Coordinates of C-alpha atoms in Angstrom, one line a residue:
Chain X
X15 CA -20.9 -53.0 122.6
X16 CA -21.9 -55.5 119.7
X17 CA -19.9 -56.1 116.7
X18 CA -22.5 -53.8 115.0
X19 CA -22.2 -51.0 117.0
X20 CA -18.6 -51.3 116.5
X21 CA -19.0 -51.2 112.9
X22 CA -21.2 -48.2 113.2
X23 CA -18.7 -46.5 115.6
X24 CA -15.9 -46.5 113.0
X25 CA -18.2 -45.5 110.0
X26 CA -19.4 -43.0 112.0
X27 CA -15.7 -41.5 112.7
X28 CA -14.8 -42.2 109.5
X29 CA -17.6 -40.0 107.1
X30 CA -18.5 -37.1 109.6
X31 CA -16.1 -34.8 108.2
X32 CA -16.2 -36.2 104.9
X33 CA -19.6 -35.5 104.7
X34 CA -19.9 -32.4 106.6
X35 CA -17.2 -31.5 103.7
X36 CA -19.0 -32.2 101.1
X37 CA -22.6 -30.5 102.3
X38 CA -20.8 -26.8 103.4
X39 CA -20.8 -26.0 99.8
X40 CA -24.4 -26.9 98.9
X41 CA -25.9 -25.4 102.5
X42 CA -23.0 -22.4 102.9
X43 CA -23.4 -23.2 106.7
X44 CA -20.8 -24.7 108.6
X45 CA -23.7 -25.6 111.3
X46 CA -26.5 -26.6 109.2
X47 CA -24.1 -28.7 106.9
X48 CA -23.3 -30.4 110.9
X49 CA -26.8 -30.4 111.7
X50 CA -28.1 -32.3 107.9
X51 CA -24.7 -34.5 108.5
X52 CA -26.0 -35.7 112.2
X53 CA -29.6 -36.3 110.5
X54 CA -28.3 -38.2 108.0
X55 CA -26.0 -40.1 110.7
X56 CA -29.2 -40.5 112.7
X57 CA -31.0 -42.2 109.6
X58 CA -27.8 -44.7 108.9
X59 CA -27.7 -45.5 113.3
X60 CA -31.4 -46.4 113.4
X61 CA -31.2 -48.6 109.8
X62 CA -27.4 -49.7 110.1
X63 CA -28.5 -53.6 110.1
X64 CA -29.3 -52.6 106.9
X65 CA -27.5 -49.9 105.6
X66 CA -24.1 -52.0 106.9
X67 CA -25.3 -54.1 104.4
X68 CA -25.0 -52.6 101.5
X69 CA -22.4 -52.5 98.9
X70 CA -21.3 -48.6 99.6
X71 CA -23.1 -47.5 102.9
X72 CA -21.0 -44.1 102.0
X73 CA -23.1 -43.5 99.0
X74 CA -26.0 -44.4 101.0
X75 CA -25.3 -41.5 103.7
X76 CA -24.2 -39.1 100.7
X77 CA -28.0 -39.6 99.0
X78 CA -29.8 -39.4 102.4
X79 CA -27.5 -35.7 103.4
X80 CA -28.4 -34.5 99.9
X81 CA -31.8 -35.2 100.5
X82 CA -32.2 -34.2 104.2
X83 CA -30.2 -30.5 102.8
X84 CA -33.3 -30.4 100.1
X85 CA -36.1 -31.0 102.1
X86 CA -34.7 -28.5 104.9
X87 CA -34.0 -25.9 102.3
X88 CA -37.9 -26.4 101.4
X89 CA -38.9 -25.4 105.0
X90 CA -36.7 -22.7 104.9
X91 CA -37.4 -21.2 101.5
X92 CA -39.0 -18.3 103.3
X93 CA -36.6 -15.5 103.8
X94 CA -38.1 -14.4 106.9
X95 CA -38.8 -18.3 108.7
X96 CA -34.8 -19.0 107.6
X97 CA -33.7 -16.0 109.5
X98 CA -35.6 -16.1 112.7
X99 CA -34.0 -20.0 112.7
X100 CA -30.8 -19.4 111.7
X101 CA -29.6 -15.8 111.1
X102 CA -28.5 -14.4 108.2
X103 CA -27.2 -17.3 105.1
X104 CA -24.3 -18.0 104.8
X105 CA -22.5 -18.0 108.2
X106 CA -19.1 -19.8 107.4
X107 CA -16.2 -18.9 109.2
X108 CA -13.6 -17.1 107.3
X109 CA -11.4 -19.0 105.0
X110 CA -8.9 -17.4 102.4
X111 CA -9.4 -14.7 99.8
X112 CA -10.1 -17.6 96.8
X113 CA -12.4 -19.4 100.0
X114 CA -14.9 -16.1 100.0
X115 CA -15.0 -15.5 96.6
X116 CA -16.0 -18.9 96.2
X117 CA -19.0 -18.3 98.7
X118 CA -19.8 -15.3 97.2
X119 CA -20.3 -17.0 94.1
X120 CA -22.2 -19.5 95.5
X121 CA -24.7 -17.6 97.0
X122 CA -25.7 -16.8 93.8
X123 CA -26.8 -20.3 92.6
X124 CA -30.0 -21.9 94.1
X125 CA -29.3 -24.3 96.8
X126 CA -30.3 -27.2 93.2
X127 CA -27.4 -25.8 91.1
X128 CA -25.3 -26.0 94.2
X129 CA -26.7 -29.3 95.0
X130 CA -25.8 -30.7 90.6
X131 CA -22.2 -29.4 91.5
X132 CA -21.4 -31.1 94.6
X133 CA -22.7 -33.9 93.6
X134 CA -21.1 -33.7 89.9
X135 CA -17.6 -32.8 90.7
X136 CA -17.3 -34.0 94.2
X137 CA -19.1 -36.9 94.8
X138 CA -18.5 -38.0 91.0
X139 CA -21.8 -38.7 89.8
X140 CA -23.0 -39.1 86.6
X141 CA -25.3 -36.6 85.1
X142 CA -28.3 -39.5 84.4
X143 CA -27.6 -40.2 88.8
X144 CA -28.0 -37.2 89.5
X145 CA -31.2 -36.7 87.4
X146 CA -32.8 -39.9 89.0
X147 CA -31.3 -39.0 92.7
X148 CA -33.0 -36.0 92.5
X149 CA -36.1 -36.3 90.2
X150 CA -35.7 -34.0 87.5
X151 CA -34.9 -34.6 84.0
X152 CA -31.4 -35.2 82.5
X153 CA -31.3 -31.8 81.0
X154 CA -32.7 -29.8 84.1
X155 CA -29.3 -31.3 85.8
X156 CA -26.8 -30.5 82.8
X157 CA -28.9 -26.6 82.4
X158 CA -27.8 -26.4 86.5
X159 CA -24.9 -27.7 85.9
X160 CA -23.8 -25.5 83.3
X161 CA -25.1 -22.4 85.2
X162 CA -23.2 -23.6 88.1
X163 CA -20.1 -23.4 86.1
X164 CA -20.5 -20.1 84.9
X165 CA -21.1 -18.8 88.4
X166 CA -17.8 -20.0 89.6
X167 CA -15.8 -20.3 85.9
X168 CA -14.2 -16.4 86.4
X169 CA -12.7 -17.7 89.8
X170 CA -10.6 -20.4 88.3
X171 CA -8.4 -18.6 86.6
X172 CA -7.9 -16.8 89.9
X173 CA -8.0 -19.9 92.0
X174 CA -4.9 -21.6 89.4
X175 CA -2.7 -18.6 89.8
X176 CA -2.8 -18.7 93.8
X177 CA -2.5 -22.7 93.3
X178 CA 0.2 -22.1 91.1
X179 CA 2.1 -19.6 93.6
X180 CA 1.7 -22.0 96.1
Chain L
X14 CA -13.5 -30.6 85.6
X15 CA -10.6 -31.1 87.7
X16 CA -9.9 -27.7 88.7
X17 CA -13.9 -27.1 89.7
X18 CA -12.9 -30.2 92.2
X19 CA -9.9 -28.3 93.3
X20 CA -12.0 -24.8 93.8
X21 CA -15.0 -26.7 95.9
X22 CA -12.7 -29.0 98.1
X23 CA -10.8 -25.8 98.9
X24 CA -13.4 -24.0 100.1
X25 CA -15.2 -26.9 101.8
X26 CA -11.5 -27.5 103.7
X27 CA -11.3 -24.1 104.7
X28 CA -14.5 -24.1 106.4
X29 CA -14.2 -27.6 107.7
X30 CA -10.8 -27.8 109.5
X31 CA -11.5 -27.9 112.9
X32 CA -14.7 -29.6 113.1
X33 CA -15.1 -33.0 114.8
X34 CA -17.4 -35.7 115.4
X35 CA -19.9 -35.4 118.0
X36 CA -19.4 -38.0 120.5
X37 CA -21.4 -40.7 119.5
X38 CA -23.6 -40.9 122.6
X39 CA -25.2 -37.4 121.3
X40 CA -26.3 -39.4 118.4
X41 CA -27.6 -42.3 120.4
X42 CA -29.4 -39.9 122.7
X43 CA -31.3 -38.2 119.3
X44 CA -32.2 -41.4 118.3
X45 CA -33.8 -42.3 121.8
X46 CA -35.8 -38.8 122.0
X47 CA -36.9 -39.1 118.7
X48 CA -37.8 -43.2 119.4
X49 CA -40.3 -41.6 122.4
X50 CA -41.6 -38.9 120.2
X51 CA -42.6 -41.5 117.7
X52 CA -44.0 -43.6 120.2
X53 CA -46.1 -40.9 121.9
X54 CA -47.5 -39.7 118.7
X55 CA -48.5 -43.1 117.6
X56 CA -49.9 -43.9 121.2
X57 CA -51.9 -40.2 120.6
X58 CA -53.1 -41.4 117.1
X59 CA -54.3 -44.6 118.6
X60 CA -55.7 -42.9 121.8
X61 CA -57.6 -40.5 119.9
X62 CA -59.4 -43.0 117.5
X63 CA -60.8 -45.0 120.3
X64 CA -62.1 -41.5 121.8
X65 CA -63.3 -41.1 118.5
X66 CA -65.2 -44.6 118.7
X67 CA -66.5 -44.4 121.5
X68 CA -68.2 -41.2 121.4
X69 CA -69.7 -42.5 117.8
X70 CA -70.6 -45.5 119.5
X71 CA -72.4 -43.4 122.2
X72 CA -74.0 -41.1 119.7
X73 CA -75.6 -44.0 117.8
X74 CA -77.1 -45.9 120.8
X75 CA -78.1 -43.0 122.3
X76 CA -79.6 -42.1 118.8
X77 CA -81.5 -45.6 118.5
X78 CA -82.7 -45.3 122.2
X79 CA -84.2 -42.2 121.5
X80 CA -86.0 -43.3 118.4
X81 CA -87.0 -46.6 120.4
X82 CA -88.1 -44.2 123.3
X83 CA -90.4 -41.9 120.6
X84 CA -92.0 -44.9 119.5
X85 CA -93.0 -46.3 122.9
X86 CA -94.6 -43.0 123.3
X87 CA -96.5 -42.5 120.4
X88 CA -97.4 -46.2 120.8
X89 CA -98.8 -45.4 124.0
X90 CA -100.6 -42.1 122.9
X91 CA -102.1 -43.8 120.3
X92 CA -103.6 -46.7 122.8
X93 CA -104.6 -44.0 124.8
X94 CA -106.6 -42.2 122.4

């Protein structure tokens, strides 16, 4: 095993999770987020000489999932192709009362809005990132953005008192 | 938005507790299959253009031999006559 491989092995451990974290809100799959997270891994194994390279190879795999969750999400956009491949949307596995309220309100938003969110107030981009990452204008991100937070603003009120008893 | 933070990362951990990294062999066994899929489509593409030649190749001599052919004839009818 070369020093590369090495290095690859332990970025590898490193950002699965991570990643697959970050993509179960914006696909609402457990399994698709895995399968767009071992795409995206697949992209980084066969360019690591120079994606190991880079300043933040993280950021790198985070833009690459984001686009590999789009382009699937294209293909799938028919109702009827997305459930012969994958059942019904939306197959994550339990979680708490705040945890499927969330989903609930997240099937609501377009897998975009979802998209502006994530990568807003998880991945901490800026609004004019966002807008170049995904080619739309600034204003198409902050209108997503904004509905985005309407979708999911009645559930924080909820979400502080639980956090709050807890 | 600190709490919107707090709401997604809650969810995302509730869904994402238990799940662990393939091994990394899986990954390295995608990236062979998809290597020979590349590889066979290109060697398809490459296979298929020099079909392609060659039967164009055929059609135009085949073409020019028959219009040489035509000529002989009529030059010959015309010595005839």
């Amino acid at each position: 095993m070369t020093g590369n491989d090495v290095g690859f092995e332990r970025f590898y451990g490193a950002s699965y999770r991570p990643l697959v974290r970050v993509l179960v809100p914006v696909v609402l799959d457990v399994h698709a987020a895995e399968e767009v997270a071992q795409e995206a891994f697949l992209r980084a194994y066969r360019n690591w000489h120079k994606v190991s390279g880079y300043e933040d190879p993280h950021a790198w795999l985070y833009r690459v999932a984001m686009r590999v969750a789009i382009s699937r999400w294209r293909r799938l956009r028919s109702a009827s192709a997305a459930l012969v491949r994958y059942g019904p949307p939306g197959t994550v596995e339990g979680g708490d009362e705040i945890s499927l309220s969330v989903l609930a309100a997240l099937r609501e938003l377009p897998l975009p809005q979802r998209q502006a969110l994530v990568m807003h107030h998880m991945l901490g981009m800026p609004v004019a990132e966002i807008a170049t990452e995904t080619g739309v204008a600034i204003g198409t991100v902050k209108a997503r953005l904004s509905r985005g937070r309407s979708a999911l603003a009645p559930l924080l009120a909820d979400f502080q008192e639980v956090a709050g008893r807890e | 938005m600190n709490e919107m933070l707090l709401l997604l990362e809650r969810f995302a951990n509730a869904q994402t507790d238990t799940i662990a990294a393939p091994p990394l062999a899986v990954l390295e066994a995608r990236a062979r299959r998809r290597s020979v899929s590349r590889s066979l489509t290109s060697l398809s593409v490459v296979v298929l253009i020099v079909i392609g030649l060659v039967i164009g190749l055929a059609s135009v001599g085949l073409a020019s031999e028959t219009g040489r052919h035509v000529d002989r004839v009529t030059a010959l009818s015309t010595a005839g006559r």
